PDB file of C-alpha atoms and ligand atoms in Angstrom:
ATOM      1  CA  MET A   1     -73.556  67.225 -15.591  1.00  0.00           C
ATOM      2  CA  LYS A   2     -74.221  64.491 -13.080  1.00  0.00           C
ATOM      3  CA  LYS A   3     -73.276  65.587  -9.479  1.00  0.00           C
ATOM      4  CA  LEU A   4     -70.881  63.660  -7.309  1.00  0.00           C
ATOM      5  CA  VAL A   5     -70.486  64.104  -3.599  1.00  0.00           C
ATOM      6  CA  VAL A   6     -67.040  63.136  -2.336  1.00  0.00           C
ATOM      7  CA  ALA A   7     -66.708  62.414   1.273  1.00  0.00           C
ATOM      8  CA  CYS A   8     -63.146  63.505   2.532  1.00  0.00           C
ATOM      9  CA  SER A   9     -61.782  62.015   5.816  1.00  0.00           C
ATOM     10  CA  ASN A  10     -63.462  64.444   8.283  1.00  0.00           C
ATOM     11  CA  SER A  11     -67.045  64.683   6.808  1.00  0.00           C
ATOM     12  CA  VAL A  12     -68.202  61.143   5.983  1.00  0.00           C
ATOM     13  CA  GLU A  13     -71.555  61.183   7.644  1.00  0.00           C
ATOM     14  CA  LEU A  14     -72.374  64.658   6.606  1.00  0.00           C
ATOM     15  CA  ALA A  15     -71.364  64.058   3.056  1.00  0.00           C
ATOM     16  CA  LYS A  16     -73.655  61.078   2.929  1.00  0.00           C
ATOM     17  CA  LYS A  17     -76.619  63.008   4.259  1.00  0.00           C
ATOM     18  CA  ILE A  18     -75.950  65.692   1.668  1.00  0.00           C
ATOM     19  CA  ALA A  19     -75.590  63.241  -1.284  1.00  0.00           C
ATOM     20  CA  LYS A  20     -78.976  61.815  -0.308  1.00  0.00           C
ATOM     21  CA  GLN A  21     -80.631  65.048   0.038  1.00  0.00           C
ATOM     22  CA  ILE A  22     -79.594  66.341  -3.279  1.00  0.00           C
ATOM     23  CA  ASN A  23     -79.923  63.081  -5.055  1.00  0.00           C
ATOM     24  CA  ALA A  24     -76.422  63.012  -6.199  1.00  0.00           C
ATOM     25  CA  GLU A  25     -73.804  60.031  -6.483  1.00  0.00           C
ATOM     26  CA  TYR A  26     -71.701  59.410  -3.375  1.00  0.00           C
ATOM     27  CA  LEU A  27     -68.088  58.587  -3.199  1.00  0.00           C
ATOM     28  CA  LYS A  28     -65.779  58.092  -0.214  1.00  0.00           C
ATOM     29  CA  LEU A  29     -62.299  59.509  -1.124  1.00  0.00           C
ATOM     30  CA  ASP A  30     -59.435  57.060  -0.517  1.00  0.00           C
ATOM     31  CA  ALA A  31     -57.117  58.993   1.851  1.00  0.00           C
ATOM     32  CA  ASP A  32     -54.238  57.656   3.669  1.00  0.00           C
ATOM     33  CA  HIS A  33     -50.575  58.300   4.311  1.00  0.00           C
ATOM     34  CA  PHE A  34     -47.112  57.000   3.030  1.00  0.00           C
ATOM     35  CA  PRO A  35     -44.762  55.568   5.740  1.00  0.00           C
ATOM     36  CA  ASP A  36     -43.166  58.953   5.996  1.00  0.00           C
ATOM     37  CA  GLY A  37     -46.340  60.831   6.735  1.00  0.00           C
ATOM     38  CA  GLU A  38     -46.972  62.317   3.272  1.00  0.00           C
ATOM     39  CA  SER A  39     -50.574  62.314   2.315  1.00  0.00           C
ATOM     40  CA  HIS A  40     -51.919  59.903  -0.517  1.00  0.00           C
ATOM     41  CA  ILE A  41     -55.406  60.307  -2.091  1.00  0.00           C
ATOM     42  CA  ARG A  42     -57.080  58.368  -4.795  1.00  0.00           C
ATOM     43  CA  PHE A  43     -60.546  58.388  -6.508  1.00  0.00           C
ATOM     44  CA  ARG A  44     -61.823  54.743  -6.988  1.00  0.00           C
ATOM     45  CA  LYS A  45     -64.296  55.943  -9.851  1.00  0.00           C
ATOM     46  CA  ASP A  46     -64.030  57.731 -13.046  1.00  0.00           C
ATOM     47  CA  ILE A  47     -64.673  61.182 -12.198  1.00  0.00           C
ATOM     48  CA  ALA A  48     -64.127  62.848 -15.699  1.00  0.00           C
ATOM     49  CA  ASN A  49     -66.859  65.287 -16.643  1.00  0.00           C
ATOM     50  CA  LYS A  50     -68.543  65.054 -13.284  1.00  0.00           C
ATOM     51  CA  GLU A  51     -69.718  68.049 -11.212  1.00  0.00           C
ATOM     52  CA  ILE A  52     -67.893  67.377  -7.853  1.00  0.00           C
ATOM     53  CA  ILE A  53     -68.894  68.437  -4.317  1.00  0.00           C
ATOM     54  CA  PHE A  54     -66.099  67.816  -1.832  1.00  0.00           C
ATOM     55  CA  VAL A  55     -67.089  67.833   1.922  1.00  0.00           C
ATOM     56  CA  GLN A  56     -64.436  68.234   4.336  1.00  0.00           C
ATOM     57  CA  SER A  57     -64.392  69.814   7.674  1.00  0.00           C
ATOM     58  CA  MET A  58     -60.972  71.180   8.613  1.00  0.00           C
ATOM     59  CA  PHE A  59     -60.909  69.507  12.174  1.00  0.00           C
ATOM     60  CA  PRO A  60     -59.582  67.344  13.291  1.00  0.00           C
ATOM     61  CA  ALA A  61     -56.010  67.545  12.005  1.00  0.00           C
ATOM     62  CA  PRO A  62     -56.444  70.910   9.981  1.00  0.00           C
ATOM     63  CA  ASN A  63     -53.202  70.635   8.316  1.00  0.00           C
ATOM     64  CA  ASP A  64     -53.708  67.117   6.985  1.00  0.00           C
ATOM     65  CA  ALA A  65     -57.334  67.923   6.295  1.00  0.00           C
ATOM     66  CA  MET A  66     -56.347  70.932   4.112  1.00  0.00           C
ATOM     67  CA  ILE A  67     -53.506  68.981   2.228  1.00  0.00           C
ATOM     68  CA  GLU A  68     -56.088  66.267   1.541  1.00  0.00           C
ATOM     69  CA  VAL A  69     -58.504  68.762  -0.045  1.00  0.00           C
ATOM     70  CA  ILE A  70     -55.822  70.485  -2.024  1.00  0.00           C
ATOM     71  CA  PHE A  71     -54.703  67.190  -3.393  1.00  0.00           C
ATOM     72  CA  ALA A  72     -58.080  65.928  -4.071  1.00  0.00           C
ATOM     73  CA  THR A  73     -59.448  69.099  -5.798  1.00  0.00           C
ATOM     74  CA  ASN A  74     -56.193  69.463  -8.005  1.00  0.00           C
ATOM     75  CA  THR A  75     -56.372  65.885  -8.909  1.00  0.00           C
ATOM     76  CA  ALA A  76     -60.079  66.016  -9.880  1.00  0.00           C
ATOM     77  CA  TYR A  77     -59.455  68.854 -12.006  1.00  0.00           C
ATOM     78  CA  GLU A  78     -56.565  67.237 -13.717  1.00  0.00           C
ATOM     79  CA  LEU A  79     -58.813  64.186 -14.283  1.00  0.00           C
ATOM     80  CA  GLY A  80     -61.409  66.117 -16.125  1.00  0.00           C
ATOM     81  CA  ALA A  81     -64.024  66.954 -13.247  1.00  0.00           C
ATOM     82  CA  ARG A  82     -65.613  70.335 -13.629  1.00  0.00           C
ATOM     83  CA  ASN A  83     -67.490  72.679 -11.499  1.00  0.00           C
ATOM     84  CA  LEU A  84     -65.836  71.871  -8.311  1.00  0.00           C
ATOM     85  CA  THR A  85     -67.357  72.794  -4.922  1.00  0.00           C
ATOM     86  CA  LEU A  86     -65.775  72.646  -1.588  1.00  0.00           C
ATOM     87  CA  VAL A  87     -68.095  72.272   1.339  1.00  0.00           C
ATOM     88  CA  ALA A  88     -65.921  72.991   4.287  1.00  0.00           C
ATOM     89  CA  PRO A  89     -68.504  73.148   7.179  1.00  0.00           C
ATOM     90  CA  TYR A  90     -65.816  74.000   9.691  1.00  0.00           C
ATOM     91  CA  LEU A  91     -63.241  76.323   8.147  1.00  0.00           C
ATOM     92  CA  ALA A  92     -59.875  76.292   9.982  1.00  0.00           C
ATOM     93  CA  TYR A  93     -57.264  79.116  10.096  1.00  0.00           C
ATOM     94  CA  MET A  94     -59.990  81.965  10.368  1.00  0.00           C
ATOM     95  CA  ARG A  95     -59.058  82.999  13.809  1.00  0.00           C
ATOM     96  CA  GLN A  96     -55.536  84.159  12.782  1.00  0.00           C
ATOM     97  CA  ASP A  97     -56.970  87.044  10.956  1.00  0.00           C
ATOM     98  CA  LYS A  98     -54.238  89.625  11.631  1.00  0.00           C
ATOM     99  CA  ARG A  99     -50.755  89.836  12.599  1.00  0.00           C
ATOM    100  CA  PHE A 100     -51.160  90.003  16.202  1.00  0.00           C
ATOM    101  CA  TYR A 101     -47.494  90.050  16.764  1.00  0.00           C
ATOM    102  CA  SER A 102     -44.729  91.296  14.355  1.00  0.00           C
ATOM    103  CA  GLY A 103     -43.291  88.546  12.132  1.00  0.00           C
ATOM    104  CA  GLU A 104     -46.457  86.356  12.525  1.00  0.00           C
ATOM    105  CA  CYS A 105     -48.352  84.730   9.614  1.00  0.00           C
ATOM    106  CA  GLN A 106     -51.801  86.050   8.795  1.00  0.00           C
ATOM    107  CA  SER A 107     -53.140  82.431   8.216  1.00  0.00           C
ATOM    108  CA  ASN A 108     -56.650  83.106   6.916  1.00  0.00           C
ATOM    109  CA  ARG A 109     -55.479  84.845   3.877  1.00  0.00           C
ATOM    110  CA  ILE A 110     -52.864  82.196   2.826  1.00  0.00           C
ATOM    111  CA  MET A 111     -55.283  79.309   3.484  1.00  0.00           C
ATOM    112  CA  ALA A 112     -57.734  80.963   1.131  1.00  0.00           C
ATOM    113  CA  ARG A 113     -54.942  81.221  -1.405  1.00  0.00           C
ATOM    114  CA  LEU A 114     -54.327  77.676  -1.301  1.00  0.00           C
ATOM    115  CA  LEU A 115     -57.907  76.591  -1.691  1.00  0.00           C
ATOM    116  CA  THR A 116     -58.218  78.069  -5.288  1.00  0.00           C
ATOM    117  CA  CYS A 117     -58.516  74.890  -7.249  1.00  0.00           C
ATOM    118  CA  VAL A 118     -62.296  74.930  -6.680  1.00  0.00           C
ATOM    119  CA  ASP A 119     -64.950  77.255  -8.121  1.00  0.00           C
ATOM    120  CA  ARG A 120     -66.620  77.989  -5.098  1.00  0.00           C
ATOM    121  CA  ILE A 121     -66.452  77.228  -1.379  1.00  0.00           C
ATOM    122  CA  ILE A 122     -69.398  76.894   1.086  1.00  0.00           C
ATOM    123  CA  THR A 123     -68.834  77.227   4.804  1.00  0.00           C
ATOM    124  CA  VAL A 124     -70.866  77.562   7.784  1.00  0.00           C
ATOM    125  CA  ASP A 125     -70.314  80.427  10.321  1.00  0.00           C
ATOM    126  CA  PRO A 126     -66.694  80.971   9.465  1.00  0.00           C
ATOM    127  CA  HIS A 127     -64.900  83.025  12.181  1.00  0.00           C
ATOM    128  CA  LEU A 128     -65.288  86.549  10.684  1.00  0.00           C
ATOM    129  CA  HIS A 129     -64.361  89.075  13.317  1.00  0.00           C
ATOM    130  CA  ARG A 130     -61.823  91.556  11.926  1.00  0.00           C
ATOM    131  CA  ILE A 131     -63.030  90.924   8.304  1.00  0.00           C
ATOM    132  CA  ASP A 132     -66.737  91.182   7.631  1.00  0.00           C
ATOM    133  CA  SER A 133     -66.789  89.035   4.483  1.00  0.00           C
ATOM    134  CA  LEU A 134     -65.246  86.107   2.869  1.00  0.00           C
ATOM    135  CA  SER A 135     -64.695  87.972  -0.244  1.00  0.00           C
ATOM    136  CA  LYS A 136     -61.919  89.976   1.529  1.00  0.00           C
ATOM    137  CA  ILE A 137     -59.610  86.831   1.500  1.00  0.00           C
ATOM    138  CA  PHE A 138     -61.118  84.617  -1.238  1.00  0.00           C
ATOM    139  CA  LYS A 139     -60.781  85.224  -4.905  1.00  0.00           C
ATOM    140  CA  ILE A 140     -63.222  82.419  -5.788  1.00  0.00           C
ATOM    141  CA  LYS A 141     -66.929  82.416  -4.872  1.00  0.00           C
ATOM    142  CA  ALA A 142     -67.139  82.005  -1.129  1.00  0.00           C
ATOM    143  CA  VAL A 143     -70.615  81.371   0.341  1.00  0.00           C
ATOM    144  CA  LYS A 144     -71.163  81.836   4.136  1.00  0.00           C
ATOM    145  CA  LEU A 145     -74.071  79.994   5.595  1.00  0.00           C
ATOM    146  CA  SER A 146     -75.209  80.344   9.111  1.00  0.00           C
ATOM    147  CA  ALA A 147     -76.566  77.723  11.714  1.00  0.00           C
ATOM    148  CA  ASN A 148     -78.295  80.302  13.647  1.00  0.00           C
ATOM    149  CA  PHE A 149     -81.887  79.088  12.717  1.00  0.00           C
ATOM    150  CA  ALA A 150     -81.074  75.610  13.335  1.00  0.00           C
ATOM    151  CA  ILE A 151     -79.664  76.356  16.706  1.00  0.00           C
ATOM    152  CA  ALA A 152     -82.570  78.512  17.429  1.00  0.00           C
ATOM    153  CA  GLU A 153     -85.141  75.872  16.503  1.00  0.00           C
ATOM    154  CA  TYR A 154     -83.210  73.507  18.684  1.00  0.00           C
ATOM    155  CA  ILE A 155     -83.443  75.795  21.757  1.00  0.00           C
ATOM    156  CA  TYR A 156     -87.051  76.394  21.044  1.00  0.00           C
ATOM    157  CA  ARG A 157     -87.835  72.708  21.038  1.00  0.00           C
ATOM    158  CA  ASN A 158     -85.629  71.791  24.008  1.00  0.00           C
ATOM    159  CA  PHE A 159     -85.737  74.448  26.589  1.00  0.00           C
ATOM    160  CA  ASP A 160     -88.193  76.793  28.435  1.00  0.00           C
ATOM    161  CA  ASN A 161     -87.840  79.925  30.316  1.00  0.00           C
ATOM    162  CA  GLU A 162     -84.557  80.512  28.747  1.00  0.00           C
ATOM    163  CA  ILE A 163     -82.251  83.452  28.285  1.00  0.00           C
ATOM    164  CA  ILE A 164     -79.446  83.528  25.567  1.00  0.00           C
ATOM    165  CA  LEU A 165     -75.926  84.492  26.691  1.00  0.00           C
ATOM    166  CA  GLY A 166     -73.220  85.554  24.234  1.00  0.00           C
ATOM    167  CA  PRO A 167     -69.701  85.183  26.092  1.00  0.00           C
ATOM    168  CA  ASP A 168     -68.096  87.975  24.036  1.00  0.00           C
ATOM    169  CA  ALA A 169     -68.791  91.153  22.033  1.00  0.00           C
ATOM    170  CA  GLU A 170     -68.305  89.081  18.662  1.00  0.00           C
ATOM    171  CA  SER A 171     -70.935  86.467  19.670  1.00  0.00           C
ATOM    172  CA  TYR A 172     -73.700  88.922  19.320  1.00  0.00           C
ATOM    173  CA  GLN A 173     -73.978  87.827  15.810  1.00  0.00           C
ATOM    174  CA  TRP A 174     -75.314  84.373  17.184  1.00  0.00           C
ATOM    175  CA  ALA A 175     -76.823  85.337  20.542  1.00  0.00           C
ATOM    176  CA  GLU A 176     -78.986  88.255  19.249  1.00  0.00           C
ATOM    177  CA  THR A 177     -80.153  86.544  16.005  1.00  0.00           C
ATOM    178  CA  ILE A 178     -81.174  83.202  17.815  1.00  0.00           C
ATOM    179  CA  ALA A 179     -82.858  85.253  20.672  1.00  0.00           C
ATOM    180  CA  LYS A 180     -84.840  87.357  18.172  1.00  0.00           C
ATOM    181  CA  HIS A 181     -85.911  84.112  16.290  1.00  0.00           C
ATOM    182  CA  ILE A 182     -87.300  82.484  19.270  1.00  0.00           C
ATOM    183  CA  ASP A 183     -88.484  85.821  21.037  1.00  0.00           C
ATOM    184  CA  VAL A 184     -86.393  85.754  24.167  1.00  0.00           C
ATOM    185  CA  LYS A 185     -83.825  88.053  25.708  1.00  0.00           C
ATOM    186  CA  ALA A 186     -80.043  88.020  25.030  1.00  0.00           C
ATOM    187  CA  LEU A 187     -77.325  89.301  26.971  1.00  0.00           C
ATOM    188  CA  VAL A 188     -73.909  89.793  25.518  1.00  0.00           C
ATOM    189  CA  LEU A 189     -70.887  89.798  27.727  1.00  0.00           C
ATOM    190  CA  LYS A 190     -67.418  91.334  27.452  1.00  0.00           C
ATOM    191  CA  LYS A 191     -64.313  89.294  27.250  1.00  0.00           C
ATOM    192  CA  HIS A 192     -60.647  90.013  27.614  1.00  0.00           C
ATOM    193  CA  ARG A 193     -58.344  87.478  26.047  1.00  0.00           C
ATOM    194  CA  TYR A 194     -54.762  87.337  27.464  1.00  0.00           C
ATOM    195  CA  THR A 195     -53.443  84.346  25.600  1.00  0.00           C
ATOM    196  CA  SER A 196     -55.051  81.532  23.384  1.00  0.00           C
ATOM    197  CA  ARG A 197     -55.745  79.531  26.485  1.00  0.00           C
ATOM    198  CA  SER A 198     -56.530  82.317  28.915  1.00  0.00           C
ATOM    199  CA  VAL A 199     -59.623  84.734  28.945  1.00  0.00           C
ATOM    200  CA  ARG A 200     -61.422  86.809  31.570  1.00  0.00           C
ATOM    201  CA  ILE A 201     -65.207  87.302  31.254  1.00  0.00           C
ATOM    202  CA  LYS A 202     -67.457  89.516  33.660  1.00  0.00           C
ATOM    203  CA  LEU A 203     -71.067  89.225  34.042  1.00  0.00           C
ATOM    204  CA  LYS A 204     -72.823  92.212  35.788  1.00  0.00           C
ATOM    205  CA  THR A 205     -76.622  92.510  35.009  1.00  0.00           C
ATOM    206  CA  THR A 206     -79.790  93.508  36.607  1.00  0.00           C
ATOM    207  CA  GLU A 207     -81.689  90.812  34.548  1.00  0.00           C
ATOM    208  CA  LYS A 208     -83.202  88.270  36.766  1.00  0.00           C
ATOM    209  CA  LEU A 209     -81.508  85.102  35.892  1.00  0.00           C
ATOM    210  CA  LYS A 210     -82.474  83.111  39.115  1.00  0.00           C
ATOM    211  CA  GLY A 211     -84.729  80.161  37.991  1.00  0.00           C
ATOM    212  CA  LYS A 212     -84.010  80.558  34.291  1.00  0.00           C
ATOM    213  CA  ASN A 213     -82.318  78.261  31.848  1.00  0.00           C
ATOM    214  CA  ILE A 214     -79.147  80.028  30.650  1.00  0.00           C
ATOM    215  CA  VAL A 215     -78.159  79.023  27.145  1.00  0.00           C
ATOM    216  CA  ILE A 216     -74.684  80.261  26.305  1.00  0.00           C
ATOM    217  CA  VAL A 217     -74.026  80.258  22.420  1.00  0.00           C
ATOM    218  CA  ASP A 218     -70.807  80.813  20.622  1.00  0.00           C
ATOM    219  CA  ASP A 219     -69.258  79.870  17.171  1.00  0.00           C
ATOM    220  CA  ILE A 220     -66.296  77.671  18.463  1.00  0.00           C
ATOM    221  CA  ILE A 221     -65.592  75.860  21.676  1.00  0.00           C
ATOM    222  CA  SER A 222     -61.764  75.369  21.399  1.00  0.00           C
ATOM    223  CA  THR A 223     -59.931  75.000  24.549  1.00  0.00           C
ATOM    224  CA  GLY A 224     -63.262  75.677  26.412  1.00  0.00           C
ATOM    225  CA  GLY A 225     -61.617  78.712  28.248  1.00  0.00           C
ATOM    226  CA  THR A 226     -64.507  80.947  27.031  1.00  0.00           C
ATOM    227  CA  MET A 227     -67.361  78.759  27.981  1.00  0.00           C
ATOM    228  CA  ILE A 228     -65.842  77.896  31.414  1.00  0.00           C
ATOM    229  CA  GLN A 229     -65.592  81.549  32.407  1.00  0.00           C
ATOM    230  CA  ALA A 230     -69.023  82.245  30.949  1.00  0.00           C
ATOM    231  CA  VAL A 231     -70.504  79.304  32.934  1.00  0.00           C
ATOM    232  CA  ARG A 232     -68.856  80.430  36.134  1.00  0.00           C
ATOM    233  CA  GLN A 233     -70.185  83.963  35.912  1.00  0.00           C
ATOM    234  CA  ALA A 234     -73.651  82.670  35.148  1.00  0.00           C
ATOM    235  CA  LYS A 235     -73.644  80.283  38.017  1.00  0.00           C
ATOM    236  CA  LYS A 236     -73.497  83.281  40.493  1.00  0.00           C
ATOM    237  CA  TYR A 237     -76.931  84.249  39.440  1.00  0.00           C
ATOM    238  CA  ARG A 238     -78.514  80.808  40.496  1.00  0.00           C
ATOM    239  CA  PRO A 239     -80.142  79.900  37.349  1.00  0.00           C
ATOM    240  CA  LYS A 240     -82.154  76.657  37.083  1.00  0.00           C
ATOM    241  CA  GLY A 241     -79.536  75.269  34.467  1.00  0.00           C
ATOM    242  CA  ILE A 242     -76.766  76.288  32.219  1.00  0.00           C
ATOM    243  CA  TYR A 243     -76.359  75.038  28.848  1.00  0.00           C
ATOM    244  CA  CYS A 244     -73.598  75.539  26.227  1.00  0.00           C
ATOM    245  CA  ILE A 245     -74.188  75.507  22.462  1.00  0.00           C
ATOM    246  CA  CYS A 246     -71.583  75.986  19.711  1.00  0.00           C
ATOM    247  CA  VAL A 247     -71.573  75.764  15.968  1.00  0.00           C
ATOM    248  CA  HIS A 248     -68.110  74.091  15.827  1.00  0.00           C
ATOM    249  CA  GLY A 249     -67.258  71.694  18.841  1.00  0.00           C
ATOM    250  CA  LEU A 250     -63.312  71.207  18.810  1.00  0.00           C
ATOM    251  CA  TYR A 251     -63.036  70.333  22.427  1.00  0.00           C
ATOM    252  CA  LEU A 252     -59.307  70.492  22.766  1.00  0.00           C
ATOM    253  CA  GLU A 253     -57.400  69.747  26.017  1.00  0.00           C
ATOM    254  CA  ASN A 254     -60.238  68.048  27.694  1.00  0.00           C
ATOM    255  CA  ALA A 255     -62.609  71.177  27.176  1.00  0.00           C
ATOM    256  CA  TYR A 256     -65.675  68.985  27.355  1.00  0.00           C
ATOM    257  CA  LYS A 257     -65.106  67.741  30.846  1.00  0.00           C
ATOM    258  CA  LYS A 258     -63.747  70.958  31.926  1.00  0.00           C
ATOM    259  CA  ILE A 259     -66.864  72.780  31.040  1.00  0.00           C
ATOM    260  CA  LYS A 260     -69.097  70.190  32.575  1.00  0.00           C
ATOM    261  CA  LYS A 261     -67.136  70.429  35.773  1.00  0.00           C
ATOM    262  CA  ALA A 262     -67.523  74.252  35.687  1.00  0.00           C
ATOM    263  CA  GLY A 263     -71.221  73.615  35.890  1.00  0.00           C
ATOM    264  CA  ALA A 264     -72.698  73.381  32.290  1.00  0.00           C
ATOM    265  CA  ARG A 265     -75.575  70.785  32.458  1.00  0.00           C
ATOM    266  CA  ARG A 266     -75.295  69.894  28.802  1.00  0.00           C
ATOM    267  CA  ILE A 267     -73.010  70.928  25.838  1.00  0.00           C
ATOM    268  CA  ILE A 268     -74.466  70.776  22.262  1.00  0.00           C
ATOM    269  CA  SER A 269     -72.997  71.494  18.883  1.00  0.00           C
ATOM    270  CA  THR A 270     -73.955  71.216  15.216  1.00  0.00           C
ATOM    271  CA  ASN A 271     -72.461  68.495  13.104  1.00  0.00           C
ATOM    272  CA  THR A 272     -69.966  70.866  11.155  1.00  0.00           C
ATOM    273  CA  ILE A 273     -67.584  68.802  13.176  1.00  0.00           C
ATOM    274  CA  GLU A 274     -68.808  65.206  13.776  1.00  0.00           C
ATOM    275  CA  ASN A 275     -68.621  64.160  17.472  1.00  0.00           C
ATOM    276  CA  MET A 276     -70.906  63.006  20.438  1.00  0.00           C
ATOM    277  CA  THR A 277     -72.261  66.454  20.968  1.00  0.00           C
ATOM    278  CA  SER A 278     -73.457  67.162  17.401  1.00  0.00           C
ATOM    279  CA  LYS A 279     -77.046  67.261  17.875  1.00  0.00           C
ATOM    280  CA  ILE A 280     -78.025  69.986  15.537  1.00  0.00           C
ATOM    281  CA  ASP A 281     -77.830  68.832  11.847  1.00  0.00           C
ATOM    282  CA  VAL A 282     -76.613  71.355   9.309  1.00  0.00           C
ATOM    283  CA  SER A 283     -76.938  69.053   6.291  1.00  0.00           C
ATOM    284  CA  LYS A 284     -80.257  70.563   5.088  1.00  0.00           C
ATOM    285  CA  LEU A 285     -78.887  74.074   5.411  1.00  0.00           C
ATOM    286  CA  ILE A 286     -76.006  72.955   3.074  1.00  0.00           C
ATOM    287  CA  SER A 287     -78.121  70.891   0.610  1.00  0.00           C
ATOM    288  CA  LYS A 288     -80.550  73.786   0.248  1.00  0.00           C
ATOM    289  CA  ASN A 289     -77.787  75.857  -1.052  1.00  0.00           C
ATOM    290  CA  LEU A 290     -76.207  73.209  -3.332  1.00  0.00           C
ATOM    291  CA  LYS A 291     -79.613  72.791  -5.003  1.00  0.00           C
TER     292      LYS A 291
HETATM  293  C1  R5P B   1     -63.576  83.924  19.897  1.00  0.00           C
HETATM  294  O1  R5P B   1     -63.475  85.030  19.462  1.00  0.00           O
HETATM  295  C2  R5P B   1     -64.489  82.712  19.534  1.00  0.00           C
HETATM  296  O2  R5P B   1     -65.714  83.293  19.220  1.00  0.00           O
HETATM  297  C3  R5P B   1     -64.737  81.741  20.739  1.00  0.00           C
HETATM  298  O3  R5P B   1     -65.013  82.411  21.783  1.00  0.00           O
HETATM  299  C4  R5P B   1     -63.426  81.119  20.851  1.00  0.00           C
HETATM  300  O4  R5P B   1     -62.579  80.646  19.883  1.00  0.00           O
HETATM  301  C5  R5P B   1     -63.392  80.006  21.779  1.00  0.00           C
HETATM  302  O5  R5P B   1     -62.154  79.626  22.219  1.00  0.00           O
HETATM  303  P1  R5P B   1     -61.954  78.887  23.565  1.00  0.00           P
HETATM  304  O6  R5P B   1     -62.830  77.618  23.668  1.00  0.00           O
HETATM  305  O7  R5P B   1     -60.475  78.320  23.471  1.00  0.00           O
HETATM  306  O8  R5P B   1     -61.863  79.690  24.624  1.00  0.00           O
END
């Protein structure tokens, strides 16, 4: 069966790269809105009997992005396409992984239930904190890839005399793996989160940070609160430079500017979400898995 890569609205460039790397046909999904805001999608190609790989990051506009994918995958199935894969480089709703307050919705489980018209889902560094595996929420095959090595390679090529900093306990999975890969030290800090916008981080170490390049790594930069606090703490140790790297750069509420203002020399992300900081390419990582 011939493979077809379908680019959904949020991942056009990444989908093009993937199609080229796996030598598949490429199609941009027609996606727009009716005047009342309802989503409308259309395939401008015969897709019957095709094996389809949809590429859609769930940011920006996660709700629209999700509906677009649900409509596209269900329609593809109705039109006779088979072996459907969804590549969702950034998977939204993963942070709401428990009922933090009574009566709340545990979104990760419900989101997983809504994405069942595909045979498998592939994602990059999903936010797995309170659950350790995607199989706990997905009934379909769910593959978790990690951008760790791509990030480590980037750091190796672009920095010297560096130390890796993880801003909170959960970030050890990135900080320690990356540091080990390039044979440098990692420090993992403790964070206390008060609200979705307010966190406190403390850095107390005997490690000599003066004159070093501190590279702070995390999975997501959302409002930037975590990175801002980590940068401020790192600054006290008078390093040579402070850099922030994340897998998924959302940069909400002026986060990019605020982190720079706090003292970060540069902010870098992968292209799971396409934006001006996407310097680390994950297309090869994904393509390798699709082959
Ligand atoms: C939290 O556990 C995550 O790993 C990130 O640290 C967090 O999502 C970042 O959010 P924000 O940029 O809003 O602090």
